[in-house]
Coordinates of C-alpha atoms and ligand atoms in Angstrom, one line a residue:
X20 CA -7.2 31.6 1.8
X21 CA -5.0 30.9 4.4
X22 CA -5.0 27.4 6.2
X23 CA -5.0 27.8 10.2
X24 CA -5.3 25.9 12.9
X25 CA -7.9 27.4 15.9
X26 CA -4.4 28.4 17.4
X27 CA -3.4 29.7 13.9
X28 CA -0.5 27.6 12.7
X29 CA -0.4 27.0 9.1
X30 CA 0.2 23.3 8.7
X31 CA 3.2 22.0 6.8
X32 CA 3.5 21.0 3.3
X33 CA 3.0 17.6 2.9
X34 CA 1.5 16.9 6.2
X35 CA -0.4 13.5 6.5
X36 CA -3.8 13.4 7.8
X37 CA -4.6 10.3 8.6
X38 CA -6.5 7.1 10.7
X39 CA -5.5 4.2 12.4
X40 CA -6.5 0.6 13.2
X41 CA -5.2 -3.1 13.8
X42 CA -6.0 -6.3 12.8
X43 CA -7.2 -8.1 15.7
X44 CA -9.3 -5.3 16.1
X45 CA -11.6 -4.9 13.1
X46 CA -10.7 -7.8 10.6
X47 CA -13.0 -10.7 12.4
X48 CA -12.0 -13.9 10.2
X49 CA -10.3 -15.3 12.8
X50 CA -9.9 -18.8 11.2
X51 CA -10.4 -17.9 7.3
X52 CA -8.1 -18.6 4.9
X53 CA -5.6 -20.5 7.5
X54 CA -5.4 -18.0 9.9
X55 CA -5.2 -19.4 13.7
X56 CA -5.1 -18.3 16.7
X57 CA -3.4 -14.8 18.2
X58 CA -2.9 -14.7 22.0
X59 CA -6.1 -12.2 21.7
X60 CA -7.9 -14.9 20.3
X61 CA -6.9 -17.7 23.1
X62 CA -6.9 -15.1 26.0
X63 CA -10.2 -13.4 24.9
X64 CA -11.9 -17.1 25.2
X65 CA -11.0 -17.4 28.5
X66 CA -13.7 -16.6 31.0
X67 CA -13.0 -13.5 32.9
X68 CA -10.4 -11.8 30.9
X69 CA -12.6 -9.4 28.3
X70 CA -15.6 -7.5 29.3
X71 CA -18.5 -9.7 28.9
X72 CA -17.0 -12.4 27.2
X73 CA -16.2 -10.1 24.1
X74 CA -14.2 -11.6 21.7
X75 CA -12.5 -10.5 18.2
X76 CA -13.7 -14.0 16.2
X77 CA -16.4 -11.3 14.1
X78 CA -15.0 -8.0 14.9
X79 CA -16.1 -5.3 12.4
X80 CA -15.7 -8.4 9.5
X81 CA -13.6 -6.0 8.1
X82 CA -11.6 -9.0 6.5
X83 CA -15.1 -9.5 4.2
X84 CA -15.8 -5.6 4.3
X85 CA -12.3 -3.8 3.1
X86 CA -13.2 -2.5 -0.3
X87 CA -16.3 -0.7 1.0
X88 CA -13.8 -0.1 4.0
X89 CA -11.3 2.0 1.9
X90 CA -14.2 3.7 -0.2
X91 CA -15.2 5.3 3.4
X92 CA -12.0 6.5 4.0
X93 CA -11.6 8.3 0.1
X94 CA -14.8 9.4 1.3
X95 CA -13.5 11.2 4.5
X96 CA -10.7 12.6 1.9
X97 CA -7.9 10.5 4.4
X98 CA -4.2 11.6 3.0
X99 CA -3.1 8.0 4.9
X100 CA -4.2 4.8 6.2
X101 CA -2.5 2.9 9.5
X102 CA -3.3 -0.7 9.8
X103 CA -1.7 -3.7 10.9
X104 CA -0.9 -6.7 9.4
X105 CA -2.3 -10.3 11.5
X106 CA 1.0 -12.6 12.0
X107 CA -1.1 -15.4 13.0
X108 CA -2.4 -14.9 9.4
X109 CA 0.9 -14.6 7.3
X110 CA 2.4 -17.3 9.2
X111 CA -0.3 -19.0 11.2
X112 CA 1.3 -20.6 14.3
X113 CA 4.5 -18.6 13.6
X114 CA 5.3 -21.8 11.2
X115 CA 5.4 -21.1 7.4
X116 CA 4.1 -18.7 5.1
X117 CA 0.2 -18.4 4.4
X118 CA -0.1 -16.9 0.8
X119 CA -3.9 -16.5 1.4
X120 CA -3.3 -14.3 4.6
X121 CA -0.4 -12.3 2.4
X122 CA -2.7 -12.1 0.0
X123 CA -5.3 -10.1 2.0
X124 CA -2.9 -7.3 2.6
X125 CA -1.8 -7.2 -1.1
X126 CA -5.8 -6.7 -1.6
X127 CA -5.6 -3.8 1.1
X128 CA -2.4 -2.0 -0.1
X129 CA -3.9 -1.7 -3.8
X130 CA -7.4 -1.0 -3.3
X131 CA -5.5 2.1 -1.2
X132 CA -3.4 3.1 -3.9
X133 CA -6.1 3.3 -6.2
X134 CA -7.9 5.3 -4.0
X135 CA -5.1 7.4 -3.7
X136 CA -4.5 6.7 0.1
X137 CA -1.2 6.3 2.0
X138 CA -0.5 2.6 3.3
X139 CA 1.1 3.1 6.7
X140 CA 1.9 -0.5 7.9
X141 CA 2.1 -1.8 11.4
X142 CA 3.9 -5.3 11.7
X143 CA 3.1 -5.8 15.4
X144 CA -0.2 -4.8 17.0
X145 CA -0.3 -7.3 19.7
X146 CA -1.7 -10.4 18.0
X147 CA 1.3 -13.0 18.6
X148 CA 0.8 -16.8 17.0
X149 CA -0.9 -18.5 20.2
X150 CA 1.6 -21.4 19.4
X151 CA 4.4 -19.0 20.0
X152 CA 3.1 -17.8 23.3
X153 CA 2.9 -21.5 24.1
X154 CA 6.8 -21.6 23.3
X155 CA 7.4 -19.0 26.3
X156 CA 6.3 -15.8 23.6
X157 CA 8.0 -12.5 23.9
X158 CA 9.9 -14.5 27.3
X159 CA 11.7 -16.5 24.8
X160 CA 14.5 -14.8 22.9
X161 CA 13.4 -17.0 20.2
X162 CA 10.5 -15.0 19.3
X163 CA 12.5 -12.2 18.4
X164 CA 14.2 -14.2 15.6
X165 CA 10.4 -15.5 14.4
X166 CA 9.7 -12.7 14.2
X167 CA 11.9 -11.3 11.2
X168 CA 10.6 -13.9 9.2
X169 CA 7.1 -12.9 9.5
X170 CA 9.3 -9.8 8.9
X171 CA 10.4 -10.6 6.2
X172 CA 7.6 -12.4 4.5
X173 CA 5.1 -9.0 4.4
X174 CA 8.1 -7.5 3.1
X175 CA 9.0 -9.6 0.0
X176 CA 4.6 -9.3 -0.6
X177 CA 4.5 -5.8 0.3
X178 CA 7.7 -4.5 -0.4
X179 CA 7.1 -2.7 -3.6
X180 CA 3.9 -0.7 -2.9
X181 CA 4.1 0.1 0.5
X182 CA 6.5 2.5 1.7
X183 CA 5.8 3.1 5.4
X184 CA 7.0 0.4 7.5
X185 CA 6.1 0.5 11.4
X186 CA 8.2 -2.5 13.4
X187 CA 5.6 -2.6 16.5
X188 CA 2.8 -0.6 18.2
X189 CA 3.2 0.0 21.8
X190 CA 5.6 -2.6 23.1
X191 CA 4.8 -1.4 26.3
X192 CA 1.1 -2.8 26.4
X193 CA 2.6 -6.1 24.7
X194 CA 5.4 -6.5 27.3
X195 CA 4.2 -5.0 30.6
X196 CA 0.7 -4.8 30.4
X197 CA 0.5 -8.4 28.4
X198 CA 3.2 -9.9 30.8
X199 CA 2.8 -7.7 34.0
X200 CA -0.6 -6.4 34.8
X201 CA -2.0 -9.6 32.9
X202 CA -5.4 -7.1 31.7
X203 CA -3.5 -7.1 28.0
X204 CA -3.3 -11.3 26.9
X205 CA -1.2 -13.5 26.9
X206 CA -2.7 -12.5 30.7
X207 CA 1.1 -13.3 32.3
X208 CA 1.6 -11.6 36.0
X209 CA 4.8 -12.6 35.7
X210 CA 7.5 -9.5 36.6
X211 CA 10.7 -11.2 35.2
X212 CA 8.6 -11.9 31.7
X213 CA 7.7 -8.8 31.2
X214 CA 11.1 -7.1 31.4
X215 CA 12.0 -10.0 29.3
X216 CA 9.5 -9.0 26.9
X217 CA 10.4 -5.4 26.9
X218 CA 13.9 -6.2 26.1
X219 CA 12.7 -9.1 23.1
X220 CA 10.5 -6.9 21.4
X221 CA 13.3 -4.6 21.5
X222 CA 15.6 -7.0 19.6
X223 CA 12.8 -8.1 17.2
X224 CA 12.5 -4.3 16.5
X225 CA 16.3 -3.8 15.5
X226 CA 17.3 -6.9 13.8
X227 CA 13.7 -6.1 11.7
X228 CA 14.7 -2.3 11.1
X229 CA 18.3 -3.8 9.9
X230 CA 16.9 -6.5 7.5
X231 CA 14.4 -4.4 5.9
X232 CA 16.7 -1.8 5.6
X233 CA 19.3 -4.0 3.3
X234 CA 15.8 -5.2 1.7
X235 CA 15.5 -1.3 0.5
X236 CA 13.2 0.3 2.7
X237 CA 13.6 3.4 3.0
X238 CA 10.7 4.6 5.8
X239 CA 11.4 2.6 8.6
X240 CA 10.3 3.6 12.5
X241 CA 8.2 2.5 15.7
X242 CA 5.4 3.6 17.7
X243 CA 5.2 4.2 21.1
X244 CA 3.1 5.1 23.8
X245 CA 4.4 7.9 25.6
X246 CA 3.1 9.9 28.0
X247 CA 4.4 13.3 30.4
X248 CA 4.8 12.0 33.8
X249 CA 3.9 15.1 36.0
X250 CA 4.9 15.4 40.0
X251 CA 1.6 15.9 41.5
X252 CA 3.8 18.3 44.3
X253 CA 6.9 19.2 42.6
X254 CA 8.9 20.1 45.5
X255 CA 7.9 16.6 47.3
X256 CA 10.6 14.3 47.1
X257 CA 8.1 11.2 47.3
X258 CA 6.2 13.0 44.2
X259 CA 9.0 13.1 42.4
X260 CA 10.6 9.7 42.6
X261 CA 7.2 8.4 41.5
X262 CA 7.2 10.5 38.8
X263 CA 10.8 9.3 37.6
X264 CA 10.0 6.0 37.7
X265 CA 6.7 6.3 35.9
X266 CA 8.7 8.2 33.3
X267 CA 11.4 5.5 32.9
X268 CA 9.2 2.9 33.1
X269 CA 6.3 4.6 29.9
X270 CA 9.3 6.7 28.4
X271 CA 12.5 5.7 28.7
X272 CA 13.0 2.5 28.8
X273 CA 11.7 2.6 25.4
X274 CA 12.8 5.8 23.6
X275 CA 16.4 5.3 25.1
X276 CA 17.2 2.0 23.2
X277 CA 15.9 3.0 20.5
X278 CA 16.9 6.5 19.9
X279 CA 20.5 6.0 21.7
X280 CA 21.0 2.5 21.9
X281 CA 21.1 2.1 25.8
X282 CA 18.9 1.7 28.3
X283 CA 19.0 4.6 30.8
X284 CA 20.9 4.4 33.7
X285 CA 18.7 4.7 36.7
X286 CA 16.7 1.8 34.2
X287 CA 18.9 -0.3 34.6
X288 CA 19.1 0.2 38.5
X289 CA 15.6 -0.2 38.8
X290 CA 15.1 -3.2 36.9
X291 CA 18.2 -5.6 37.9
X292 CA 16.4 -7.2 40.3
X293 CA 13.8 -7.8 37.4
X294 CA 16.6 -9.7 35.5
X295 CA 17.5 -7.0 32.9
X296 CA 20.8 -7.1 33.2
X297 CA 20.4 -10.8 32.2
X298 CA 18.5 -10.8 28.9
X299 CA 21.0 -8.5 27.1
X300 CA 23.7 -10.1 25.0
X301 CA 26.2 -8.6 23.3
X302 CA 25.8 -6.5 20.7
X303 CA 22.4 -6.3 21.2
X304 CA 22.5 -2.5 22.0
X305 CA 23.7 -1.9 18.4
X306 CA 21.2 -4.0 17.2
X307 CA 18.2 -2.1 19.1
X308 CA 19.8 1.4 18.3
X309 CA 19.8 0.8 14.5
X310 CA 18.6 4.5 13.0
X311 CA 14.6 5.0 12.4
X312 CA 13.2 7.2 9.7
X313 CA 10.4 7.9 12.3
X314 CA 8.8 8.2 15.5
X315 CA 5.1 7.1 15.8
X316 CA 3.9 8.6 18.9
X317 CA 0.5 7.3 20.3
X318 CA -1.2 9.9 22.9
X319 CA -4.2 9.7 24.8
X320 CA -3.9 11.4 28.0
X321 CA -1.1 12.4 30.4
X322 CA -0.4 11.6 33.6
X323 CA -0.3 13.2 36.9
X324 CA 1.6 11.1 39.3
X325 CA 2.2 11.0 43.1
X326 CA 4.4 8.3 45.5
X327 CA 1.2 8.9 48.2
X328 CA -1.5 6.6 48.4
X329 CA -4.5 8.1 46.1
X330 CA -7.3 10.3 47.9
X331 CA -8.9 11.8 44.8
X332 CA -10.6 8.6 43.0
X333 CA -7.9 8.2 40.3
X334 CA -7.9 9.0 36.9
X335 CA -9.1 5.5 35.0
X336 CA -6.0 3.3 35.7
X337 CA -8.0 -0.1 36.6
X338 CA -7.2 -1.4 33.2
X339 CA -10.1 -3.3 32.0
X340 CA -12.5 -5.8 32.2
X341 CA -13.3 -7.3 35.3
X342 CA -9.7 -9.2 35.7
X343 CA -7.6 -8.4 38.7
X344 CA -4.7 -6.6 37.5
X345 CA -1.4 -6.3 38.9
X346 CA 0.1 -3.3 38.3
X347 CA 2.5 -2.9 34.7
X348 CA 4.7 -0.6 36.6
X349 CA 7.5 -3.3 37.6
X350 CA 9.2 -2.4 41.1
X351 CA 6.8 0.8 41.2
X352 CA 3.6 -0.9 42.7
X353 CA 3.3 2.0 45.3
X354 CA 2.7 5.4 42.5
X355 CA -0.8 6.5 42.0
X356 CA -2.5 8.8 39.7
X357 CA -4.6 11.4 41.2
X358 CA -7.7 13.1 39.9
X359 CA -6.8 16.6 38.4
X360 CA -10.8 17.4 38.4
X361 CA -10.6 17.2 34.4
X362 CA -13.7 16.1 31.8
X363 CA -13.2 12.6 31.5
X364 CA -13.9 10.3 28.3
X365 CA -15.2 6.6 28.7
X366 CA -12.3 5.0 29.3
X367 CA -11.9 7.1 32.4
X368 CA -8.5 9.2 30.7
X369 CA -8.8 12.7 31.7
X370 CA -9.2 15.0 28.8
X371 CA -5.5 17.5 29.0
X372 CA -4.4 18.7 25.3
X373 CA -1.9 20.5 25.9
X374 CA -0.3 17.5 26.8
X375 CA 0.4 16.6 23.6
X376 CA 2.0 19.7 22.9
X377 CA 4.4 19.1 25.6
X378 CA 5.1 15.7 24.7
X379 CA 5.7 16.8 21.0
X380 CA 8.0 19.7 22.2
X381 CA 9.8 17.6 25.1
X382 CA 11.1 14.9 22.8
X383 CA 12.9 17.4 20.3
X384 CA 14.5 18.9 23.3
X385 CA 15.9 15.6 25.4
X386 CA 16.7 13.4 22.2
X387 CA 19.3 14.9 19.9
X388 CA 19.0 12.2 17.1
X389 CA 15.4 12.7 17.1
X390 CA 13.5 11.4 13.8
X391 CA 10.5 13.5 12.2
X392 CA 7.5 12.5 14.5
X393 CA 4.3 11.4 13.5
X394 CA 0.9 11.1 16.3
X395 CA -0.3 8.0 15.0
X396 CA -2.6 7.5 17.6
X397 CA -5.1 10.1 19.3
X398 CA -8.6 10.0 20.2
X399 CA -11.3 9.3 22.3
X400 CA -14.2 6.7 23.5
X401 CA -17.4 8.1 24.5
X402 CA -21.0 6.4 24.8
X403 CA -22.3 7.6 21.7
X404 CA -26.0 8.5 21.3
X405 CA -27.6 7.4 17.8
X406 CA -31.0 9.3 17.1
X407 CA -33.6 8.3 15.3
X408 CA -32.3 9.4 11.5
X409 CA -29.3 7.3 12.3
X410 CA -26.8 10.1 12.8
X411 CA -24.2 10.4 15.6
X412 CA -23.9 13.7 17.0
X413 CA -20.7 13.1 19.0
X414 CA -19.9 16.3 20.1
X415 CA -17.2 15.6 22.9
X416 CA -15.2 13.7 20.2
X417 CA -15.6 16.0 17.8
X418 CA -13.7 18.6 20.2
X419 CA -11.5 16.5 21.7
X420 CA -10.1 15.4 17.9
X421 CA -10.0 19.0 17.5
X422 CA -8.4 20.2 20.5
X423 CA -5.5 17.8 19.5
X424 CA -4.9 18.7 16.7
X425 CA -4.6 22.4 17.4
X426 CA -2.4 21.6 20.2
X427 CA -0.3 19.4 17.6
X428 CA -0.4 23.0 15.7
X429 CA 0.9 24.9 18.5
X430 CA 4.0 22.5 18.8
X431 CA 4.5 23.0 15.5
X432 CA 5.0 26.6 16.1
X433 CA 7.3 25.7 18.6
X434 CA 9.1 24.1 16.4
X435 CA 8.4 20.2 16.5
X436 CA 9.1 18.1 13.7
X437 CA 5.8 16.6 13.2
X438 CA 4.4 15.5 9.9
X439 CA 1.4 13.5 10.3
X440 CA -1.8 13.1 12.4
X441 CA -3.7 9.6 12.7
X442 CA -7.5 9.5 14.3
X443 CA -7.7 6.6 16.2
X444 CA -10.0 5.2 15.0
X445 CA -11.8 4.7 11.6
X446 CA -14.0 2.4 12.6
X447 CA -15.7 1.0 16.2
X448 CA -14.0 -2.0 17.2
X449 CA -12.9 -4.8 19.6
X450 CA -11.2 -2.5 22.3
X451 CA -9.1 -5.3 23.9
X452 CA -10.0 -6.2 27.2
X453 CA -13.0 -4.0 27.6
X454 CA -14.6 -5.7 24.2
X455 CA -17.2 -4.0 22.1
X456 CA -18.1 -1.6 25.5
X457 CA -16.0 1.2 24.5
X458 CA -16.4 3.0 20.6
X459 CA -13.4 5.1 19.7
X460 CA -14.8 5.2 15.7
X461 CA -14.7 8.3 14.0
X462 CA -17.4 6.0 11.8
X463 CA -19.9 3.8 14.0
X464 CA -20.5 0.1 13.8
X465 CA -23.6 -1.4 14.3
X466 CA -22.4 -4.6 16.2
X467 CA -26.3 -6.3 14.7
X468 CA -25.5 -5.6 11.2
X469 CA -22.5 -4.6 10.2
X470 CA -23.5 -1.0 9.4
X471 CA -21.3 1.9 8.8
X472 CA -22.3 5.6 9.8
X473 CA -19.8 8.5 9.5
X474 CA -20.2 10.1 12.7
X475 CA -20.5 14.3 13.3
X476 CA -16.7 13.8 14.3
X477 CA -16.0 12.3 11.1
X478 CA -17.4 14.8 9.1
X479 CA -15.9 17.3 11.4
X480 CA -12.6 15.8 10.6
X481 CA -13.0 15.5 7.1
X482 CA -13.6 19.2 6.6
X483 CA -10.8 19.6 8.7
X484 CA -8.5 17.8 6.6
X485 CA -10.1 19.8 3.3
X486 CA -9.3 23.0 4.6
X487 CA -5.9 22.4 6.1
X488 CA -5.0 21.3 3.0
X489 CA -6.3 24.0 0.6
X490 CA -4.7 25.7 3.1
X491 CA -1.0 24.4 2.8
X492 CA -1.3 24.6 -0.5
X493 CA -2.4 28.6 -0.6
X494 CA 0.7 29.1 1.8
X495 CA 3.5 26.8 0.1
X496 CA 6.1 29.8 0.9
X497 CA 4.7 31.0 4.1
X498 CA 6.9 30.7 7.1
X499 CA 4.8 29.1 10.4
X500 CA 3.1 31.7 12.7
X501 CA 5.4 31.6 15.7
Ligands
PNW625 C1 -3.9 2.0 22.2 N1 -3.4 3.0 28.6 O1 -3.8 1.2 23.4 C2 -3.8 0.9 21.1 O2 -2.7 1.1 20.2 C3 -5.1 0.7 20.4 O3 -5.1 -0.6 19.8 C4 -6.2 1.0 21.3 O4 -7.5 0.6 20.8 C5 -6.2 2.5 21.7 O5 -4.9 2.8 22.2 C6 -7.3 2.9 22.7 O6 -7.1 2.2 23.9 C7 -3.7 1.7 24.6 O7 -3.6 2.2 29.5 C8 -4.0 0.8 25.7 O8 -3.1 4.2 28.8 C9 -3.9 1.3 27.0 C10 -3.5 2.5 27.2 C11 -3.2 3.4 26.2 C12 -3.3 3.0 24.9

């Protein structure tokens, strides 16, 4: 039998199928054990910043839940698993080492290698020590240094079983949208923070690589959000200089430290009046640029941008609950994102997969030094309909999981290095500021009781991941379809 994709790739040996989540949203047990307070914890208290008051105290009590957790996902056959580890819980208040937290994760990481499943570890998904924030957070240089001994700490616990090691999920919704917009907590709308924050978790990222490094890991990398920034007119100057600066300000300004250890140039313009230029010491660059073993790349949707005000209704840019946002995109308050027309899911992205091929494809082209990539992210949130036997038929996920992964096929055929695919997400959970409103789980949670039910899309995906790897297998020596 040969393996194929719908566009008929045949996947790569060894290829990880996998799905994600993170702590703050699906472990509840917000003060068990010694945990404290995250900045989602504090921020989602406070009236007016999550969609109806939706908080991640309870979550999916995953903390209570994990073996019968992990048995789902041996169940879905899962290759990998991508969580996050809680620093408020390892080292509550950013102070001193919580054994009980650590030992949590220990828990986690062997009840997944007994089940024969991947740990894929995320240090930073967001949930800062409140009583860092309160020191100035990812403003203060400080935190950068705190942060290699939290570091450090799931390290010497985790160090020898765990072999995938993932510094920090989407800086750029912890800087910019935490310290810019203000929809993401700590809730800052504070321009000169965020591009603090930016450059910090930047640092944190690079003197962590380094250290774990000489600690003897040997998978080390980040994850980003990244997105294609698409003129909406091409040959309209305006257009384009929106387009450039969304693309610096989502792509670059995080790739290009990281993958050449610089900021890019026009960056750098744009953000001096920002106080970049201040925030970077010496040597820093060298720290930043230390090599990755990886890429994580997150992808939703793409975006289609334009430097004219927006006549089309927008494509699902407001950002959240019912919070005023400013707008993430420091010194580029004035680009807009058009409607292309496309389905949308319930978070308002427009539905565009052959985005992710292009993404996949543009980064082995424009960074030389590019790592193997892995999509640790992709899915989608839809209102899901439960009938009466209990079962979700949830077909729009179910092909929009689907349509991404083909399109990760077809830039596999083009020649991308990518070695792993991650559903986002196992479970329903606390989706930031919108709360418990939107459900990305490829398993639904009944928010009443606790219940788990493998959606159609998790079934779908399962088989999926059976046949593409009988399929590898059968074709061990076979070259892919180009
Ligand atoms: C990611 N955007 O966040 C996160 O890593 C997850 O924790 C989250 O649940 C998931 O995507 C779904 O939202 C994003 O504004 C937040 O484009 C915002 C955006 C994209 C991703």
């Amino acid at each position: 039998m040969t393996n194929t994709t719908p566009s008929g790739n045949n996947w790569p040996d060894g290829f990880i199928w996998g799905s994600a989540t993170a702590a703050a949203q699906i472990e509840g047990a917000a003060w068990t054990d010694g945990k404290e307070d995250s900045v989602w914890d504090a921020f989602a208290r406070t009236p007016g910043n999550t969609l109806n008051g939706d908080t991640p105290e309870t979550a999916v009590d995953h903390y209570h839940r994990m073996p019968a957790d992990v048995a789902l996902m041996k169940d879905l056959g899962l290759d990998s698993y991508r969580f996050s580890t809680s620093w408020a819980r390892v080292r509550p208040g950013g102070r001193s080492t919580n054994a009980r937290g650590l030992d949590f994760y220990s828990r986690l990481v062997d009840e997944l290698l007994e089940a024969g499943i991947l740990p894929w570890l995320t240090l930073y998904h967001w949930d800062l020590p409140q009583e860092l924030e309160e020191a100035g957070g990812w403003a203060n240089r400080d935190t950068a240094h705190r942060f290699l001994e939290y570091a450090d700490d799931v390290y010497s616990a985790l160090g020898d079983r765990v072999q995938h090691w993932t510094t920090f999920n989407e800086p750029f919704c912890s800087s910019l949208l935490g310290y810019g917009s203000g929809v993401h907590a700590p809730g800052r709308q504070e321009p000169r923070a965020a591009v603090a924050a930016v450059h910090h978790q930047h640092l944190a990222h690079g003197l962590a690589v380094t250290h774990l490094r000489d600690r003897g890991a040997q998978q080390l990398g980040i994850t980003l959000n990244l997105s294609n920034a698409i003129p909406r007119d091409a040959s309209d100057p305006v257009d384009l200089e929106a387009a450039r600066l969304f693309d610096s300000l989502q792509n670059r300004i995080f790739l290009d430290p990281i993958l050449r250890g610089a900021y890019p140039e026009d960056s750098l313009r744009d953000l001096e009046p920002f106080g970049l230029h201040d925030v970077i010491f010496p040597g820093d660059m060298e720290v930043i640029g230390a090599p990755i073993d990886f890429l994580g790349v997150n992808h939703y949707h793409d975006d289609l941008i334009s430097g004219h005000p927006d006549t089309t209704g927008g494509d699902g840019h407001s950002g959240g609950s019912g919070r005023q946002p400013a707008s993430p995109w420091i010194g580029a308050e004035h680009i807009t994102f058009p409607s292309r027309g496309l389905p949308r899911t319930a978070m308002d992205w427009e539905v565009n997969p052959d985005g992710l091929r292009k993404l996949l494809v543009r980064l082995g082209k424009e960074y030389p030094t590019l790592p193997p990539l892995y999509v640790t992210e992709n899915g989608a949130a839809y209102d899901d309909a439960v009938l009466a036997d209990g079962s979700v038929p949830d077909e729009e996920r179910t092909q929009y999981i689907l349509d991404h992964i083909a399109a990760v096929g077809r830039a596999v055929e083009a020649g991308a290095d990518v070695r792993g695919y991650f559903v986002w997400s196992l479970l329903d959970n606390f989706e930031w500021s919108w709360g418990y409103s939107k459900r990305f789980g490829i398993v639904r949670v009944d928010y009443d009781t606790q219940a788990r039910t493998v959606k159609d899309s998790g079934r779908a995906y399962s088989r999926h991941i059976a046949a593409a790897r009988s399929g590898s297998r059968a074709t061990r020596s076979v070259a892919p379809v180009v």
